[in-house]
XYZ file of C-alpha atoms in Angstrom:
672
model
C -13.048 36.846 -16.338
C -11.536 33.529 -17.269
C -8.036 34.785 -16.424
C -9.202 36.266 -13.117
C -10.889 32.992 -12.180
C -7.709 31.092 -12.982
C -5.668 33.394 -10.770
C -8.087 32.947 -7.856
C -8.026 29.176 -8.358
C -4.209 29.154 -8.396
C -4.173 31.269 -5.225
C -6.454 28.819 -3.428
C -4.188 25.949 -4.415
C -1.163 27.865 -3.101
C -2.940 28.584 0.176
C -3.818 24.910 0.455
C -0.227 23.815 0.054
C 0.927 26.488 2.510
C -1.494 25.240 5.154
C -0.435 21.669 4.539
C 3.124 22.620 5.477
C 2.259 24.161 8.846
C 3.141 22.218 11.979
C 3.103 22.792 15.688
C 6.727 21.917 16.346
C 6.211 18.973 18.700
C 8.467 16.855 16.464
C 11.784 18.025 15.055
C 10.896 16.816 11.576
C 14.212 17.731 9.969
C 16.136 15.775 12.603
C 13.814 12.767 12.436
C 13.838 12.743 8.633
C 17.629 12.828 8.539
C 17.859 9.985 11.044
C 15.259 7.839 9.279
C 15.885 8.617 5.599
C 19.358 10.091 5.333
C 20.079 11.971 2.108
C 16.590 11.277 0.766
C 14.946 13.247 3.580
C 13.502 16.070 1.444
C 10.921 13.836 -0.241
C 9.598 12.698 3.128
C 9.608 16.190 4.598
C 7.379 17.281 1.722
C 5.084 14.262 1.728
C 4.472 12.351 4.937
C 2.820 13.053 8.297
C 5.362 12.720 11.086
C 4.735 10.484 14.075
C 6.237 9.531 17.378
C 5.010 7.516 20.318
C 6.188 5.892 23.517
C 6.507 2.533 21.722
C 9.674 3.050 19.674
C 9.262 -0.196 17.734
C 5.930 1.016 16.365
C 7.459 4.413 15.642
C 10.397 2.932 13.727
C 8.190 0.632 11.674
C 6.004 3.628 10.782
C 8.973 5.328 9.125
C 10.210 2.077 7.605
C 6.800 1.607 5.968
C 6.979 5.039 4.338
C 10.415 4.117 2.999
C 8.974 0.836 1.735
C 6.028 2.666 0.150
C 8.238 5.152 -1.671
C 10.302 2.249 -3.015
C 7.155 0.809 -4.582
C 6.240 4.021 -6.413
C 6.795 3.220 -10.075
C 6.900 5.933 -12.715
C 5.224 4.872 -15.971
C 6.019 8.071 -17.845
C 2.895 9.291 -19.630
C 0.782 6.880 -17.552
C 1.943 8.488 -14.324
C 2.718 6.705 -11.066
C 1.479 3.393 -9.750
C 2.330 1.463 -6.593
C 3.673 -2.064 -6.925
C 3.224 -5.140 -4.737
C 6.635 -6.686 -5.466
C 9.742 -4.606 -6.038
C 10.853 -6.837 -8.891
C 8.819 -8.121 -11.833
C 6.795 -11.298 -11.279
C 5.527 -13.693 -13.920
C 1.877 -13.132 -13.008
C 1.793 -9.331 -12.851
C 0.268 -7.132 -15.551
C 2.819 -6.572 -18.286
C 4.635 -4.355 -18.964
C 3.664 -2.342 -15.890
C 4.335 -4.909 -13.145
C 1.066 -3.954 -11.457
C -1.239 -6.270 -9.490
C -4.772 -5.213 -8.718
C -5.206 -7.277 -5.543
C -2.959 -5.002 -3.475
C -4.205 -1.689 -4.903
C -6.830 -1.152 -2.200
C -4.143 -1.239 0.480
C -1.909 1.057 -1.586
C -4.644 3.664 -1.953
C -5.610 3.622 1.720
C -1.967 4.036 2.708
C -1.053 6.572 0.021
C -4.005 8.894 0.648
C -1.940 10.413 3.468
C 0.820 11.619 1.127
C 0.664 15.352 0.462
C 1.405 15.110 -3.265
C -1.946 14.101 -4.757
C -0.326 12.868 -7.953
C 0.620 9.472 -6.561
C -2.990 8.623 -5.689
C -4.722 10.190 -8.672
C -2.272 8.660 -11.150
C -2.746 5.226 -9.615
C -6.543 5.472 -9.620
C -6.494 6.738 -13.209
C -4.239 3.873 -14.242
C -6.553 1.309 -12.694
C -9.811 2.756 -14.000
C -8.929 4.693 -17.147
C -5.907 2.859 -18.546
C -6.703 -0.823 -18.095
C -4.805 -1.455 -14.877
C -7.689 -3.271 -13.201
C -7.649 -6.463 -15.248
C -9.745 -8.323 -12.620
C -6.865 -10.729 -12.140
C -7.790 -10.854 -8.468
C -10.744 -9.852 -6.301
C -10.415 -6.293 -4.986
C -12.028 -3.419 -3.094
C -10.592 -0.684 -5.260
C -13.636 1.579 -5.655
C -13.949 1.618 -1.873
C -10.289 2.649 -1.566
C -10.634 5.350 -4.229
C -13.578 6.799 -2.308
C -11.474 6.628 0.884
C -8.944 8.853 -0.896
C -11.767 11.283 -1.719
C -12.610 11.419 2.001
C -9.131 12.849 2.639
C -8.894 15.091 -0.440
C -12.511 15.743 -1.532
C -11.852 16.438 -5.204
C -15.350 15.803 -6.541
C -14.440 16.392 -10.175
C -11.704 13.768 -10.049
C -13.588 11.030 -8.216
C -16.738 11.364 -10.317
C -14.627 11.060 -13.483
C -13.951 7.444 -12.421
C -17.611 6.494 -12.005
C -18.371 5.023 -15.433
C -15.343 2.750 -15.321
C -16.125 1.692 -11.760
C -19.623 0.673 -12.789
C -18.351 -1.148 -15.865
C -15.772 -3.181 -13.934
C -18.215 -3.923 -11.122
C -20.753 -5.332 -13.552
C -18.139 -7.558 -15.187
C -17.974 -9.483 -11.909
C -21.381 -10.914 -12.795
C -19.351 -13.780 -14.252
C -18.577 -14.726 -10.625
C -22.142 -14.287 -9.343
C -24.470 -17.180 -8.548
C -27.987 -15.916 -9.280
C -29.557 -18.744 -7.298
C -27.550 -18.138 -4.106
C -27.244 -14.369 -4.734
C -23.586 -14.377 -3.732
C -20.220 -14.043 -5.434
C -17.803 -16.953 -5.645
C -14.147 -17.235 -6.559
C -11.269 -19.684 -6.493
C -9.030 -18.910 -3.514
C -5.976 -18.345 -5.740
C -7.741 -15.456 -7.510
C -8.811 -14.205 -4.084
C -5.022 -13.951 -3.488
C -5.352 -16.713 -0.863
C -4.269 -20.043 -2.348
C -4.497 -23.268 -0.297
C -7.459 -22.442 1.911
C -9.727 -24.991 3.611
C -12.189 -24.982 0.711
C -9.574 -25.562 -1.965
C -7.590 -28.159 0.017
C -10.614 -30.179 1.076
C -12.005 -30.200 -2.463
C -8.938 -32.310 -3.357
C -9.156 -34.550 -0.280
C -6.095 -32.845 1.163
C -3.823 -33.461 -1.801
C -3.661 -29.980 -3.396
C -5.557 -26.701 -3.428
C -3.538 -24.251 -5.469
C -5.889 -23.537 -8.401
C -9.592 -23.997 -9.092
C -12.022 -25.138 -6.372
C -14.287 -22.104 -6.278
C -16.176 -21.207 -3.121
C -18.559 -18.558 -1.811
C -16.255 -16.465 0.378
C -16.744 -13.669 2.934
C -13.896 -11.775 1.238
C -15.107 -11.259 -2.330
C -18.643 -10.586 -1.137
C -17.389 -7.977 1.332
C -15.302 -6.341 -1.416
C -18.290 -6.185 -3.754
C -20.414 -4.762 -0.942
C -17.827 -2.062 -0.216
C -17.390 -1.227 -3.896
C -21.149 -0.958 -4.365
C -21.432 1.491 -1.462
C -18.539 3.553 -2.829
C -20.164 3.702 -6.268
C -23.413 4.771 -4.613
C -21.668 7.634 -2.800
C -19.752 8.738 -5.889
C -22.902 8.638 -8.013
C -24.647 10.901 -5.506
C -21.778 13.385 -5.834
C -22.684 13.473 -9.536
C -26.424 13.693 -8.804
C -26.858 10.356 -10.589
C -29.656 8.979 -8.433
C -30.400 6.068 -10.776
C -26.905 4.637 -10.405
C -26.857 5.486 -6.696
C -30.118 3.643 -6.043
C -29.032 0.664 -8.142
C -25.811 0.203 -6.205
C -27.384 0.911 -2.829
C -29.676 -2.035 -3.522
C -26.755 -4.207 -4.654
C -24.944 -3.469 -1.388
C -28.033 -4.146 0.716
C -28.685 -7.438 -1.078
C -25.104 -8.640 -0.603
C -25.222 -7.777 3.086
C -28.485 -9.676 3.528
C -27.252 -12.788 1.733
C -23.787 -12.789 3.313
C -25.254 -12.628 6.807
C -27.923 -15.205 6.009
C -25.769 -17.718 4.166
C -22.114 -17.315 5.194
C -22.651 -17.036 8.930
C -22.207 -20.397 10.634
C -23.811 -20.753 14.064
C -21.712 -23.778 14.983
C -18.427 -21.923 14.462
C -19.826 -18.480 15.350
C -18.020 -17.143 12.325
C -18.411 -16.119 8.691
C -17.010 -18.995 6.643
C -16.922 -20.315 3.070
C -19.454 -22.539 1.390
C -18.329 -24.867 -1.393
C -19.078 -24.031 -5.001
C -17.497 -27.379 -5.939
C -19.474 -30.593 -6.018
C -17.393 -33.787 -6.175
C -16.680 -37.012 -4.283
C -15.012 -35.088 -1.471
C -17.197 -32.021 -0.917
C -20.763 -31.012 -1.685
C -22.007 -27.819 -3.286
C -23.267 -25.281 -0.720
C -21.952 -27.195 2.296
C -19.987 -25.146 4.815
C -16.251 -25.697 5.069
C -15.115 -27.421 8.261
C -13.232 -24.738 10.112
C -12.704 -21.082 10.919
C -10.411 -18.932 8.806
C -9.135 -15.415 9.393
C -10.965 -14.317 6.245
C -14.157 -14.415 8.310
C -13.263 -11.009 9.783
C -13.094 -9.248 6.415
C -16.774 -8.119 6.594
C -15.925 -5.884 9.573
C -13.138 -4.193 7.601
C -16.018 -2.612 5.658
C -18.545 -2.195 8.511
C -20.793 -4.811 6.895
C -22.207 -6.981 9.751
C -25.142 -5.835 11.845
C -24.301 -4.607 15.324
C -25.594 -7.489 17.439
C -24.397 -10.140 19.897
C -24.668 -12.963 17.375
C -22.026 -11.635 15.008
C -19.973 -10.033 17.780
C -19.331 -13.543 19.158
C -16.900 -14.157 16.291
C -14.302 -11.878 17.865
C -13.564 -14.124 20.818
C -11.793 -16.504 18.415
C -9.247 -13.856 17.465
C -8.137 -13.710 21.101
C -7.877 -17.456 21.748
C -4.353 -18.914 21.675
C -5.597 -22.328 20.517
C -7.657 -20.803 17.721
C -6.654 -17.855 15.506
C -4.180 -15.984 17.702
C -0.755 -17.564 17.370
C 2.117 -16.475 19.625
C 3.893 -14.742 16.707
C 1.035 -13.769 14.411
C -2.607 -14.251 13.540
C -3.258 -17.650 11.982
C -5.181 -17.824 8.715
C -6.581 -21.236 9.772
C -6.921 -22.754 13.236
C -4.489 -25.484 14.428
C -7.386 -27.920 14.777
C -7.680 -28.108 10.984
C -6.431 -31.450 9.655
C -4.037 -29.860 7.155
C -2.903 -26.935 9.294
C 0.549 -25.741 8.105
C 1.008 -28.740 5.789
C 3.430 -27.593 3.102
C 2.216 -28.334 -0.428
C 4.426 -26.221 -2.668
C 8.095 -25.277 -2.879
C 10.034 -22.889 -5.067
C 12.851 -24.219 -7.297
C 15.550 -23.639 -4.682
C 13.592 -25.501 -2.008
C 12.023 -22.452 -0.352
C 8.502 -22.840 0.967
C 5.800 -21.299 -1.236
C 2.739 -19.210 -0.369
C -0.168 -20.909 1.421
C -3.139 -19.843 3.541
C -3.626 -22.968 5.659
C -2.211 -21.420 8.818
C 0.614 -18.963 7.990
C 0.336 -15.392 9.226
C -0.046 -12.852 6.425
C 0.339 -9.060 6.767
C -2.449 -8.901 4.135
C -5.152 -10.363 6.395
C -3.656 -9.009 9.617
C -4.285 -5.582 8.099
C -7.910 -6.493 7.418
C -8.382 -7.730 10.983
C -6.939 -4.514 12.424
C -9.212 -2.465 10.160
C -12.138 -4.526 11.435
C -11.079 -4.063 15.058
C -10.813 -0.295 14.579
C -14.282 -0.244 13.031
C -15.666 -2.246 15.975
C -14.180 0.177 18.474
C -15.453 3.198 16.543
C -18.780 2.146 15.058
C -20.170 -0.814 17.038
C -21.629 -1.252 20.512
C -21.750 -5.066 20.603
C -18.227 -6.476 20.813
C -15.678 -7.739 23.293
C -12.660 -6.018 21.730
C -10.699 -3.456 23.743
C -8.045 -0.916 22.838
C -5.612 -3.277 24.561
C -6.554 -6.022 22.075
C -6.007 -3.630 19.174
C -2.595 -2.677 20.530
C -1.543 -6.306 21.064
C -2.428 -7.372 17.519
C -0.769 -4.231 16.142
C 2.323 -4.909 18.263
C 2.532 -8.514 17.083
C 2.265 -7.300 13.498
C 4.897 -4.636 14.198
C 7.379 -7.232 15.422
C 6.999 -9.219 12.200
C 8.788 -6.338 10.469
C 11.954 -6.930 12.500
C 14.594 -9.333 11.224
C 16.659 -11.573 13.503
C 19.554 -9.094 13.414
C 17.298 -6.227 14.486
C 16.891 -4.724 11.010
C 13.619 -3.986 9.242
C 12.212 -5.934 6.314
C 8.709 -7.158 5.520
C 8.296 -10.529 3.827
C 5.278 -12.248 2.320
C 4.132 -14.414 5.228
C 5.207 -15.679 8.637
C 5.018 -18.707 10.887
C 2.436 -17.894 13.575
C 4.019 -20.406 15.960
C 7.681 -19.451 15.476
C 9.457 -16.081 15.165
C 10.383 -16.490 11.493
C 9.277 -15.672 7.980
C 8.043 -18.508 5.763
C 8.202 -17.058 2.252
C 11.364 -14.984 2.037
C 12.553 -15.594 -1.519
C 15.696 -13.685 -2.494
C 15.085 -10.710 -4.832
C 11.329 -11.250 -4.597
C 9.935 -11.220 -1.068
C 11.938 -8.372 0.451
C 10.014 -5.240 1.448
C 6.729 -6.820 0.345
C 3.857 -4.389 -0.177
C 0.511 -6.194 0.131
C -0.747 -4.692 3.374
C -1.228 -1.472 5.299
C 0.531 -0.201 8.364
C 0.684 3.597 8.436
C -3.016 3.944 7.701
C -3.592 1.720 10.745
C -1.461 4.083 12.832
C -3.156 7.235 11.536
C -6.797 6.092 11.557
C -6.518 3.454 14.286
C -3.920 4.108 16.950
C -3.996 7.913 16.587
C -7.693 7.871 15.743
C -7.894 10.346 12.850
C -11.059 9.078 11.151
C -12.100 10.769 7.870
C -15.706 11.945 7.928
C -18.294 13.326 5.533
C -18.440 17.115 5.225
C -16.089 19.590 6.862
C -15.451 17.346 9.833
C -12.973 14.859 11.152
C -13.552 12.341 13.939
C -10.767 11.863 16.480
C -10.785 8.670 18.540
C -7.339 7.282 19.462
C -7.281 3.563 20.217
C -4.778 3.791 23.050
C -4.967 2.955 26.713
C -2.913 3.847 29.749
C -1.450 0.355 29.831
C 0.205 0.604 26.414
C 0.820 4.055 24.895
C 1.950 6.840 27.225
C 2.204 9.511 24.559
C 1.996 10.030 20.820
C 2.110 12.856 18.317
C 0.810 12.682 14.767
C 1.920 15.910 13.137
C 1.492 17.636 9.798
C -1.335 15.517 8.369
C -2.845 16.908 5.169
C -6.641 16.551 5.390
C -9.089 18.520 3.221
C -6.232 20.859 2.322
C -5.675 21.726 5.983
C -2.990 20.731 8.434
C -3.977 18.500 11.357
C -1.954 17.440 14.379
C -3.166 15.036 17.055
C -1.246 14.928 20.336
C -1.733 12.714 23.394
C 0.325 13.085 26.555
C -0.680 11.001 29.573
C 1.361 12.969 32.095
C 1.887 16.288 30.330
C 5.648 15.882 30.764
C 6.472 14.846 27.203
C 5.165 17.814 25.208
C 4.738 20.283 28.091
C 1.365 21.331 26.780
C -0.903 19.778 29.374
C -2.300 16.303 30.015
C -4.616 14.439 27.696
C -5.577 14.762 24.052
C -5.170 17.889 21.928
C -5.988 18.546 18.269
C -4.611 21.373 16.148
C -5.999 22.599 12.823
C -3.751 24.832 10.725
C -1.627 25.479 13.791
C -4.562 26.540 15.994
C -6.034 24.652 18.939
C -9.266 22.809 18.121
C -9.299 20.473 21.149
C -7.200 21.087 24.242
C -6.277 18.633 27.006
C -9.303 16.428 26.573
C -9.719 12.954 28.062
C -9.374 10.139 25.526
C -12.774 9.875 23.871
C -14.426 9.973 20.485
C -15.127 13.512 19.305
C -15.909 15.358 16.100
C -13.802 18.362 15.111
C -15.204 21.013 12.782
C -12.929 22.229 9.998
C -12.865 25.208 7.641
C -14.101 24.564 4.111
C -11.982 22.077 2.209
C -9.247 23.342 -0.087
C -8.750 20.818 -2.872
C -5.159 19.794 -3.540
C -4.565 19.071 -7.213
C -1.707 16.939 -8.560
C 1.348 18.457 -10.168
C 4.409 17.034 -11.874
C 6.297 16.443 -15.096
C 6.327 13.430 -17.417
C 9.501 11.376 -17.326
C 10.470 10.880 -20.989
C 13.103 8.200 -20.341
C 10.871 5.506 -18.773
C 10.656 2.108 -20.415
C 8.677 -0.367 -18.305
C 8.931 -3.165 -20.851
C 12.716 -3.035 -21.179
C 12.446 -3.386 -24.960
C 11.969 -0.855 -27.742
C 12.155 2.865 -27.023
C 13.248 4.741 -25.029
C 16.252 2.448 -25.365
C 19.041 2.375 -22.799
C 22.675 1.476 -23.432
C 25.992 1.970 -21.697
C 29.730 1.893 -22.170
C 29.872 -1.195 -19.938
C 27.476 -3.101 -17.663
C 28.448 -5.366 -14.792
C 27.167 -8.929 -14.409
C 24.776 -8.202 -11.516
C 22.563 -5.303 -12.571
C 21.014 -4.598 -15.956
C 21.257 -1.559 -18.185
C 17.435 -1.380 -18.279
C 17.240 -1.044 -14.493
C 18.242 2.612 -14.710
C 15.234 3.668 -16.800
C 12.532 1.276 -15.543
C 10.718 3.898 -13.440
C 11.701 2.282 -10.148
C 13.956 3.837 -7.505
C 15.122 2.369 -4.224
C 18.310 2.088 -2.227
C 17.911 -1.216 -0.355
C 21.139 -3.145 0.069
C 19.365 -6.499 -0.321
C 17.423 -5.864 -3.563
C 19.275 -4.994 -6.769
C 17.969 -2.222 -9.015
C 20.786 -0.304 -10.636
C 23.110 -0.110 -13.608
C 26.803 -0.095 -12.858
C 29.980 -0.228 -14.959
C 31.734 -2.130 -12.170
C 34.624 -4.096 -13.676
C 35.022 -1.887 -16.747
C 38.477 -0.748 -15.662
C 37.656 2.746 -16.982
C 38.075 5.969 -15.077
C 34.880 7.201 -16.740
C 31.812 5.465 -18.201
C 28.563 6.599 -19.758
C 24.879 5.735 -19.654
C 22.603 6.650 -22.589
C 18.908 6.864 -23.451
C 17.806 6.913 -27.092
C 14.361 8.132 -28.184
C 12.339 6.850 -31.133
C 12.127 10.383 -32.550
C 13.644 13.816 -31.884
C 12.606 14.895 -28.395
C 12.851 18.222 -26.591
C 14.408 18.080 -23.149
C 15.837 20.473 -20.616
C 16.354 18.570 -17.395
C 17.944 15.331 -16.200
C 17.535 13.784 -12.758
C 19.990 11.157 -11.540
C 19.640 8.806 -8.570
C 22.931 7.261 -7.449
C 22.981 4.193 -5.236
C 25.927 4.023 -2.843
C 26.767 1.513 -0.124
C 30.153 2.865 1.047
C 31.686 -0.472 0.064
C 31.630 -1.100 -3.665
C 29.583 1.810 -4.963
C 30.012 5.542 -4.486
C 28.781 8.672 -6.221
C 30.893 9.786 -9.173
C 33.534 12.439 -8.720
C 31.879 14.421 -11.518
C 29.401 13.933 -14.348
C 28.188 15.752 -17.443
C 25.090 15.593 -19.628
C 25.544 15.410 -23.401
C 23.113 15.251 -26.302
C 23.528 14.136 -29.902
C 23.411 16.979 -32.414
C 23.553 15.416 -35.858
C 26.627 13.221 -35.576
C 28.285 15.249 -32.821
C 27.964 14.954 -29.060
C 27.520 18.339 -27.399
C 27.583 19.159 -23.731
C 24.313 20.370 -22.214
C 25.411 20.686 -18.593
C 27.904 19.543 -15.997
C 27.441 19.223 -12.260
C 28.575 22.232 -10.253
C 27.699 20.752 -6.872
C 28.945 17.523 -5.360
C 26.727 14.550 -6.267
C 24.666 13.129 -3.405
C 24.100 9.414 -2.894
C 20.701 7.750 -2.477
C 18.576 10.709 -3.454
C 17.710 12.959 -6.386
C 20.363 14.994 -8.261
C 19.008 17.468 -10.826
C 20.650 19.234 -13.743
C 18.711 21.802 -15.760
C 19.890 23.376 -19.008
C 18.725 25.252 -22.076
C 16.159 23.219 -24.018
C 17.612 20.972 -26.727
C 16.038 18.617 -29.265
C 17.758 15.296 -29.812
C 17.336 11.551 -30.252
C 20.028 10.632 -27.739
C 21.065 11.906 -24.317
C 23.838 10.459 -22.194
C 25.566 11.102 -18.917
C 29.291 10.491 -18.534
C 30.561 9.706 -15.055
C 34.060 10.095 -13.634
C 34.429 7.276 -11.094
C 35.043 8.285 -7.493
C 38.321 6.362 -7.280
C 39.911 3.043 -8.233
C 38.061 1.185 -5.478
C 34.507 2.427 -6.120
C 32.183 2.482 -9.099
C 29.091 4.472 -9.948
C 25.742 2.706 -9.503
C 22.808 4.461 -11.190
C 19.415 3.543 -9.722
C 17.536 5.716 -12.229
C 17.955 8.381 -14.882
C 14.944 10.593 -15.550
C 14.644 12.985 -18.472
C 12.184 15.881 -18.676
């Protein structure tokens, strides 16, 4: 019986994956993937929903953001995958993994739309089971993990995280004021250094560290996490925990609305935790900040005219809406855009006293989408959503028309502020594709075997769009809108397809619930990369015949793979003068292996794929050949070689250089 059950289970999984690969053929996915991702197209064909719309800038940024996301996938070997905030290691990240918990919520919301469940489940496991959530920063991670469950309702997996979620939540009691019944935090550890509260607590002289305040952000995160824990506990029939956290959420909501709403500003704003000669404990700060919209990102405020009044400030050009981005503080603030910190080379450092941040722009767009879907009292329109999204979209474009996302931007000028070389490029502390899927295209995850469809488009902005091949509850969903019927030749209006079949046909744009077949749970699959060394010291130990002066030998087994021209992450023997060079990984003890994957970076200038390569392993004191390539190596994607299993302490790959003018550049070597 056990074997029969296993076979049925395996069959269901196979059916689930088969359905997830169906599409309705509105988009030529192979052609689009080749154009957007080149040689690396297969990964995207297997993993992402495809999208097109009448606004080609939005469409191009959508694909750029998937390329950015894949670049931030970091393989930790036995610890699985995580998603990073910075491509390169930073001094303040969690060593040796280079993880940062403040961005994880965004990563999980964005990554829940990938078809391979491993990326999400590994990341959640790392944060909750393997110490990744070190509480370095405030976060809404439990909420994001539950959001993943809404897309792939794997009850066994999500309930396995419950105990750790509760434990970490309760540790935040060290930031809870029992008298005021609210959480407080210093803005730096809220990932928002140099805010009004921290600057004013120094009389305008500083504001980087310290200067705690009661903030709408951390209290909204704790509210959202409490609700998520409540829902997850109910999945486990743990009514005690569910009731406890339902009360915590209700209490936070009550106190946030009572104490952080300011009638004068018509906005949720900070109160000072500090008491000194400049500011007084529990006084309100003296201005509006963009952080005041964070409660709506989690549907926290009551649906009434009082709180809805806050949204007029997001539309005012002399308040929070700058011409080139949303301002984090209004221009009327005394220290608006005053620069306090610089990096060693004179570059401006991160501040939240006016600059436009993709981080909080994401939160505002989430709040706007929630208003348009779940609230009656508001003045926001789909046109407003599109305009903020469009402004955010344009921030991705560089002056030469390329695509790159930096840390923050000047809201009054079309330029990035913090764009530090080898640090700020392709920055990953925000969402974009989740905003397209759940906002613009309106695919809203729902409880049970349902999905809500409510595109946030209007006739004055988007003429057509197609969101195709979305994996949801193990089924394939496509959402298509065609204003005239001339784009897709399938009629005017909105249509929804489930597993290739029509569920809604030529409907006017409106909110509607679509019934789905029972969910088919998609479980993660994948091998463990034996060559990864996140720390760069100890084993597995990398070495090479020669290493150039730009890259590092450890870059080719650090678990990170990307092919950006402006961020270095490869080993190369450039300058060796040899016609062939080798790269080696040594294990601490004899290890069985039977497959090697190689990722070559090529730029058609200095670096090109090798002419040929072979895999060798150490047998005693002799090097023996395990395999040699029989197909031409491909640049900027995965190259695999499988062979009969061998046990060894050392494996190396020898490369024959393409020619005298080009050298091999190895972005990563994986061993399985």
